[in-house]
Each structure stands twice: as structure tokens, then as C-alpha cells.
Amino acid sequence: MFNFGFLNRNHYEYIFTLLCLGAFSLISNAQASRPVKANEIAFVATDLINGTFQFKYERLIGDHFSVNLGLGYKGTQGLVNLSGLDTEKIKTSDITYSGIKIIPEGRYYLNNIRQTGMIGFYFGAYVKYSGFDSDLDGTYINDAGTSYKVEFDAKISVTSVGLMVGYKLPIYKRFAIDFLIAGPGAGFYNFSIENKKDLPDEFYDDFNEALEKYSIFDLLDGDFRFSDVKRKSDLRLPSFRYSISLTYTF
């Protein structure tokens, strides 16, 4: 074991000051050696958590303004999984989904980015569209004990609008890390399901009851219901964005 008993408070303050000065020096050098370019591409590292590969392109259009477009594809795999329905009557496999998302943004930088490049604090607004396909497979047992196979194809589309704040930190010449700190907004969700198997009418009552027990559906209003004749539903929910991206300017 290491013994740091010989260090007193003054030593720690001195070391902390040196670290801060070193970090400030690195950032200053990165800014000084960073060429001012009008274009930037980025890879969103945090989207890998849910199996999404997203790239972004940003273009300088004014002293403080830029526009940004993100394109992403989500596969069925990811570190975060949604568990399936598991009730006495309905049991399904885990819920997976795949699809695309498109995110245009407008940004306002506090810096004059024609002089410093697209770095520093920024504010902005965004629109986010996501379109996903999903399968829901499982079994249903009615009150009489009859077993049915459940096989649904589902489509989910989400349009979100909101505001955002972030900071882009230069790290080396043309490279920077973009921290999207907060992006609160409102999301408009549309769901549609297609039943590929014959199911009794009472299935939908039990299905809606099972959805009510699913944690994410605690937020839904009473109009969110499926039936044999109503296989589409929509709702509005709060949305939130955050991300960390690695950027390269050119």
C-alpha cells in the first residue's frame, strides 16, 4: 500500500493548481493550433449504448450560427434491452426494435466562430424524427385455458422538438469533444400494430391491462388503447437528449 501521509493540505492545493494549469494550457494550445474551418463531422459515441450508429455534419453559416444534421441507424442489439410482457395470461419475448433517426439542429455559439472555429458554449433548437420496426412474439392463454400464439409486427414513429445547450471542447488541432449537456423537448409518438395470428376479442382487454403494468406505460393517458378495430394509437410525452460526440473539422 502507498502511504501519502507526508502530504499536507498545502501540498494537495499545490498539486491541484498544477493540474488545473496543465489542463488550461492544453486547452489553450489546442485552441491556438486549431484551424478555423467551416465544416465538421462527428460520431456520437453515447449512442452506441443502445446499438445506434449516428454521424453528424455541421456547417458554419454566420459569426455565431451553424446548422447541423444527424443521421443514425439503430440495430436490434444494444446494451439497454426492454423486457417483454410477463403476466399470467400474456408472455412475450424481449422487445427489440430497429430503424433510423434524422436530427436537424440550429446552433448559436457564444464565440465568434468565424474567428475561433465551432467551439465553446452553444444554445440551439432541434427536430428529431425516429422510425422503428419491432416484432412482438409470445403466447396468450384465455380464461378457458386455451393457448394462442401471439405474433405482431409493430411500427413506431416519433417526432420530437426541443431546445438544447452544450459545450464543444477542443482537444487537438482539428479534433474536439462535443458535450450536448441537455436537450429538453416534447415527443409525439405514433404506434401501429398488425396482428399476424387470429386472436379472440378478449385478448385486447388483457393486452391493454398488461401494458398498464409495463413501467414505461405508467406515463400514458387513457386514450392509449389497442383493440381489434383500433390498431393505431398516439400520445405525447416529454423528451430529453444528451450526448457526447467526437468531432473533426475540415
GROMACS .gro file of C-alpha atoms in nm:
model
  250
    1MET     CA    1   0.000   0.000   0.000
    2PHE     CA    2   0.114   0.355  -0.071
    3ASN     CA    3   0.149   0.598   0.217
    4PHE     CA    4   0.067   0.960   0.137
    5GLY     CA    5   0.080   1.076   0.497
    6PHE     CA    6   0.367   1.311   0.418
    7LEU     CA    7   0.134   1.526   0.204
    8ASN     CA    8  -0.048   1.804   0.388
    9ARG     CA    9  -0.328   2.032   0.271
   10ASN     CA   10  -0.088   2.281   0.113
   11HIS     CA   11   0.067   2.004  -0.095
   12TYR     CA   12  -0.275   1.895  -0.225
   13GLU     CA   13  -0.368   2.253  -0.313
   14TYR     CA   14  -0.039   2.293  -0.498
   15ILE     CA   15  -0.090   1.969  -0.694
   16PHE     CA   16  -0.449   2.065  -0.777
   17THR     CA   17  -0.335   2.406  -0.901
   18LEU     CA   18  -0.070   2.246  -1.123
   19LEU     CA   19  -0.327   2.007  -1.271
   20CYS     CA   20  -0.567   2.293  -1.344
   21LEU     CA   21  -0.291   2.499  -1.505
   22GLY     CA   22  -0.184   2.198  -1.711
   23ALA     CA   23  -0.538   2.134  -1.834
   24PHE     CA   24  -0.584   2.504  -1.915
   25SER     CA   25  -0.256   2.505  -2.105
   26LEU     CA   26  -0.356   2.200  -2.309
   27ILE     CA   27  -0.692   2.355  -2.400
   28SER     CA   28  -0.529   2.688  -2.487
   29ASN     CA   29  -0.271   2.518  -2.707
   30ALA     CA   30  -0.544   2.315  -2.878
   31GLN     CA   31  -0.740   2.632  -2.949
   32ALA     CA   32  -0.432   2.820  -3.070
   33SER     CA   33  -0.333   2.541  -3.311
   34ARG     CA   34  -0.688   2.469  -3.424
   35PRO     CA   35  -0.754   2.582  -3.782
   36VAL     CA   36  -1.078   2.769  -3.844
   37LYS     CA   37  -1.283   2.557  -4.084
   38ALA     CA   38  -1.643   2.579  -4.198
   39ASN     CA   39  -1.728   2.208  -4.194
   40GLU     CA   40  -1.730   1.943  -3.924
   41ILE     CA   41  -1.823   1.576  -3.897
   42ALA     CA   42  -1.894   1.393  -3.573
   43PHE     CA   43  -1.953   1.044  -3.439
   44VAL     CA   44  -2.196   1.018  -3.147
   45ALA     CA   45  -2.023   0.784  -2.902
   46THR     CA   46  -2.301   0.766  -2.643
   47ASP     CA   47  -2.550   0.631  -2.899
   48LEU     CA   48  -2.357   0.304  -2.902
   49ILE     CA   49  -2.521   0.224  -2.567
   50ASN     CA   50  -2.850   0.140  -2.738
   51GLY     CA   51  -2.694  -0.001  -3.054
   52THR     CA   52  -2.718   0.315  -3.268
   53PHE     CA   53  -2.451   0.436  -3.509
   54GLN     CA   54  -2.501   0.808  -3.567
   55PHE     CA   55  -2.292   1.054  -3.765
   56LYS     CA   56  -2.343   1.430  -3.781
   57TYR     CA   57  -2.241   1.706  -4.019
   58GLU     CA   58  -2.217   2.068  -3.903
   59ARG     CA   59  -2.176   2.372  -4.125
   60LEU     CA   60  -2.077   2.724  -4.020
   61ILE     CA   61  -2.319   2.981  -4.168
   62GLY     CA   62  -2.252   3.301  -3.969
   63ASP     CA   63  -2.042   3.467  -3.699
   64HIS     CA   64  -2.229   3.277  -3.428
   65PHE     CA   65  -2.459   3.039  -3.616
   66SER     CA   66  -2.428   2.690  -3.756
   67VAL     CA   67  -2.661   2.418  -3.885
   68ASN     CA   68  -2.624   2.050  -3.806
   69LEU     CA   69  -2.772   1.731  -3.948
   70GLY     CA   70  -2.750   1.393  -3.776
   71LEU     CA   71  -2.827   1.058  -3.939
   72GLY     CA   72  -2.838   0.737  -3.739
   73TYR     CA   73  -2.930   0.371  -3.768
   74LYS     CA   74  -3.031   0.157  -3.472
   75GLY     CA   75  -2.987  -0.218  -3.484
   76THR     CA   76  -3.178  -0.466  -3.272
   77GLN     CA   77  -2.885  -0.514  -3.034
   78GLY     CA   78  -2.772  -0.276  -2.762
   79LEU     CA   79  -2.658  -0.257  -2.402
   80VAL     CA   80  -3.007  -0.148  -2.295
   81ASN     CA   81  -3.285  -0.403  -2.350
   82LEU     CA   82  -3.660  -0.377  -2.292
   83SER     CA   83  -3.804  -0.679  -2.115
   84GLY     CA   84  -4.111  -0.842  -2.266
   85LEU     CA   85  -4.460  -0.866  -2.120
   86ASP     CA   86  -4.487  -1.125  -1.844
   87THR     CA   87  -4.834  -1.165  -1.694
   88GLU     CA   88  -5.048  -1.463  -1.603
   89LYS     CA   89  -5.213  -1.459  -1.945
   90ILE     CA   90  -4.960  -1.297  -2.179
   91LYS     CA   91  -4.592  -1.375  -2.207
   92THR     CA   92  -4.369  -1.235  -2.482
   93SER     CA   93  -4.004  -1.225  -2.576
   94ASP     CA   94  -3.789  -0.919  -2.502
   95ILE     CA   95  -3.888  -0.615  -2.704
   96THR     CA   96  -3.636  -0.524  -2.975
   97TYR     CA   97  -3.662  -0.258  -3.243
   98SER     CA   98  -3.455  -0.120  -3.528
   99GLY     CA   99  -3.476   0.179  -3.758
  100ILE     CA  100  -3.344   0.523  -3.843
  101LYS     CA  101  -3.336   0.868  -3.691
  102ILE     CA  102  -3.283   1.209  -3.851
  103ILE     CA  103  -3.196   1.514  -3.640
  104PRO     CA  104  -3.161   1.864  -3.790
  105GLU     CA  105  -3.033   2.132  -3.550
  106GLY     CA  106  -2.966   2.503  -3.544
  107ARG     CA  107  -2.695   2.632  -3.307
  108TYR     CA  108  -2.592   2.970  -3.168
  109TYR     CA  109  -2.236   2.987  -3.029
  110LEU     CA  110  -2.129   3.246  -2.774
  111ASN     CA  111  -1.793   3.270  -2.953
  112ASN     CA  112  -1.746   3.435  -3.289
  113ILE     CA  113  -1.696   3.103  -3.465
  114ARG     CA  114  -1.556   3.264  -3.780
  115GLN     CA  115  -1.256   3.353  -3.562
  116THR     CA  116  -1.237   3.062  -3.314
  117GLY     CA  117  -1.398   2.779  -3.507
  118MET     CA  118  -1.708   2.596  -3.387
  119ILE     CA  119  -1.607   2.554  -3.022
  120GLY     CA  120  -1.726   2.673  -2.682
  121PHE     CA  121  -2.073   2.709  -2.534
  122TYR     CA  122  -2.376   2.697  -2.760
  123PHE     CA  123  -2.755   2.704  -2.747
  124GLY     CA  124  -2.992   2.575  -3.008
  125ALA     CA  125  -3.311   2.407  -3.123
  126TYR     CA  126  -3.371   2.070  -3.283
  127VAL     CA  127  -3.625   1.847  -3.453
  128LYS     CA  128  -3.578   1.472  -3.418
  129TYR     CA  129  -3.757   1.208  -3.624
  130SER     CA  130  -3.726   0.837  -3.546
  131GLY     CA  131  -3.889   0.548  -3.731
  132PHE     CA  132  -3.865   0.195  -3.591
  133ASP     CA  133  -3.994  -0.153  -3.671
  134SER     CA  134  -4.047  -0.411  -3.398
  135ASP     CA  135  -4.172  -0.767  -3.353
  136LEU     CA  136  -4.376  -0.885  -3.056
  137ASP     CA  137  -4.398  -1.263  -3.028
  138GLY     CA  138  -4.531  -1.478  -2.745
  139THR     CA  139  -4.828  -1.672  -2.612
  140TYR     CA  140  -5.172  -1.584  -2.477
  141ILE     CA  141  -5.391  -1.803  -2.253
  142ASN     CA  142  -5.755  -1.702  -2.210
  143ASP     CA  143  -5.985  -1.769  -1.914
  144ALA     CA  144  -6.084  -2.106  -2.058
  145GLY     CA  145  -5.720  -2.215  -2.065
  146THR     CA  146  -5.691  -2.211  -2.444
  147SER     CA  147  -5.344  -2.115  -2.568
  148TYR     CA  148  -5.290  -1.884  -2.866
  149LYS     CA  149  -4.975  -1.777  -3.043
  150VAL     CA  150  -4.912  -1.401  -3.040
  151GLU     CA  151  -4.729  -1.257  -3.340
  152PHE     CA  152  -4.740  -0.883  -3.405
  153ASP     CA  153  -4.549  -0.652  -3.636
  154ALA     CA  154  -4.527  -0.303  -3.488
  155LYS     CA  155  -4.425   0.033  -3.631
  156ILE     CA  156  -4.326   0.326  -3.414
  157SER     CA  157  -4.263   0.681  -3.532
  158VAL     CA  158  -4.152   0.960  -3.302
  159THR     CA  159  -4.120   1.331  -3.379
  160SER     CA  160  -3.959   1.543  -3.108
  161VAL     CA  161  -3.894   1.917  -3.093
  162GLY     CA  162  -3.692   2.094  -2.828
  163LEU     CA  163  -3.412   2.322  -2.716
  164MET     CA  164  -3.056   2.236  -2.619
  165VAL     CA  165  -2.741   2.363  -2.453
  166GLY     CA  166  -2.391   2.224  -2.486
  167TYR     CA  167  -2.018   2.283  -2.491
  168LYS     CA  168  -1.762   2.182  -2.754
  169LEU     CA  169  -1.414   2.128  -2.611
  170PRO     CA  170  -1.111   2.141  -2.845
  171ILE     CA  171  -0.862   1.863  -2.767
  172TYR     CA  172  -0.609   1.851  -3.053
  173LYS     CA  173  -0.581   2.054  -3.371
  174ARG     CA  174  -0.892   1.959  -3.570
  175PHE     CA  175  -1.045   1.731  -3.306
  176ALA     CA  176  -1.293   1.825  -3.034
  177ILE     CA  177  -1.541   1.664  -2.796
  178ASP     CA  178  -1.899   1.788  -2.822
  179PHE     CA  179  -2.096   1.766  -2.497
  180LEU     CA  180  -2.469   1.805  -2.555
  181ILE     CA  181  -2.548   1.875  -2.190
  182ALA     CA  182  -2.926   1.900  -2.203
  183GLY     CA  183  -3.193   1.889  -2.472
  184PRO     CA  184  -3.543   1.902  -2.321
  185GLY     CA  185  -3.841   1.884  -2.553
  186ALA     CA  186  -4.173   1.722  -2.638
  187GLY     CA  187  -4.216   1.394  -2.824
  188PHE     CA  188  -4.512   1.293  -3.043
  189TYR     CA  189  -4.540   0.914  -3.065
  190ASN     CA  190  -4.739   0.709  -3.316
  191PHE     CA  191  -4.782   0.333  -3.274
  192SER     CA  192  -4.940   0.083  -3.511
  193ILE     CA  193  -4.964  -0.295  -3.478
  194GLU     CA  194  -5.050  -0.566  -3.729
  195ASN     CA  195  -5.177  -0.896  -3.596
  196LYS     CA  196  -5.043  -1.192  -3.794
  197LYS     CA  197  -5.243  -1.454  -3.599
  198ASP     CA  198  -5.613  -1.498  -3.515
  199LEU     CA  199  -5.682  -1.394  -3.156
  200PRO     CA  200  -6.008  -1.377  -2.957
  201ASP     CA  201  -6.166  -1.038  -2.885
  202GLU     CA  202  -6.086  -1.060  -2.513
  203PHE     CA  203  -5.714  -1.068  -2.593
  204TYR     CA  204  -5.706  -0.691  -2.640
  205ASP     CA  205  -5.854  -0.626  -2.296
  206ASP     CA  206  -5.587  -0.844  -2.141
  207PHE     CA  207  -5.322  -0.690  -2.368
  208ASN     CA  208  -5.408  -0.335  -2.261
  209GLU     CA  209  -5.411  -0.446  -1.898
  210ALA     CA  210  -5.063  -0.596  -1.945
  211LEU     CA  211  -4.938  -0.270  -2.099
  212GLU     CA  212  -5.062  -0.078  -1.794
  213LYS     CA  213  -4.828  -0.287  -1.578
  214TYR     CA  214  -4.531  -0.216  -1.803
  215SER     CA  215  -4.320   0.059  -1.644
  216ILE     CA  216  -4.296   0.293  -1.944
  217PHE     CA  217  -4.675   0.290  -1.989
  218ASP     CA  218  -4.729   0.448  -1.647
  219LEU     CA  219  -4.693   0.779  -1.832
  220LEU     CA  220  -4.965   0.713  -2.087
  221ASP     CA  221  -5.312   0.861  -2.084
  222GLY     CA  222  -5.640   0.672  -2.100
  223ASP     CA  223  -5.673   0.713  -2.478
  224PHE     CA  224  -5.375   0.489  -2.541
  225ARG     CA  225  -5.550   0.158  -2.609
  226PHE     CA  226  -5.547  -0.109  -2.878
  227SER     CA  227  -5.845  -0.314  -2.992
  228ASP     CA  228  -5.944  -0.547  -3.273
  229VAL     CA  229  -6.066  -0.245  -3.472
  230LYS     CA  230  -5.825   0.017  -3.336
  231ARG     CA  231  -5.470  -0.088  -3.408
  232LYS     CA  232  -5.315   0.258  -3.407
  233SER     CA  233  -5.256   0.489  -3.115
  234ASP     CA  234  -5.063   0.807  -3.044
  235LEU     CA  235  -4.952   1.007  -2.746
  236ARG     CA  236  -4.731   1.293  -2.632
  237LEU     CA  237  -4.452   1.256  -2.379
  238PRO     CA  238  -4.164   1.473  -2.257
  239SER     CA  239  -3.838   1.401  -2.438
  240PHE     CA  240  -3.477   1.461  -2.344
  241ARG     CA  241  -3.150   1.449  -2.535
  242TYR     CA  242  -2.791   1.427  -2.422
  243SER     CA  243  -2.480   1.301  -2.599
  244ILE     CA  244  -2.103   1.301  -2.622
  245SER     CA  245  -1.953   1.314  -2.971
  246LEU     CA  246  -1.605   1.313  -3.119
  247THR     CA  247  -1.575   1.578  -3.392
  248TYR     CA  248  -1.331   1.653  -3.674
  249THR     CA  249  -1.326   1.985  -3.857
  250PHE     CA  250  -1.226   2.032  -4.220
   0.00000   0.00000   0.00000
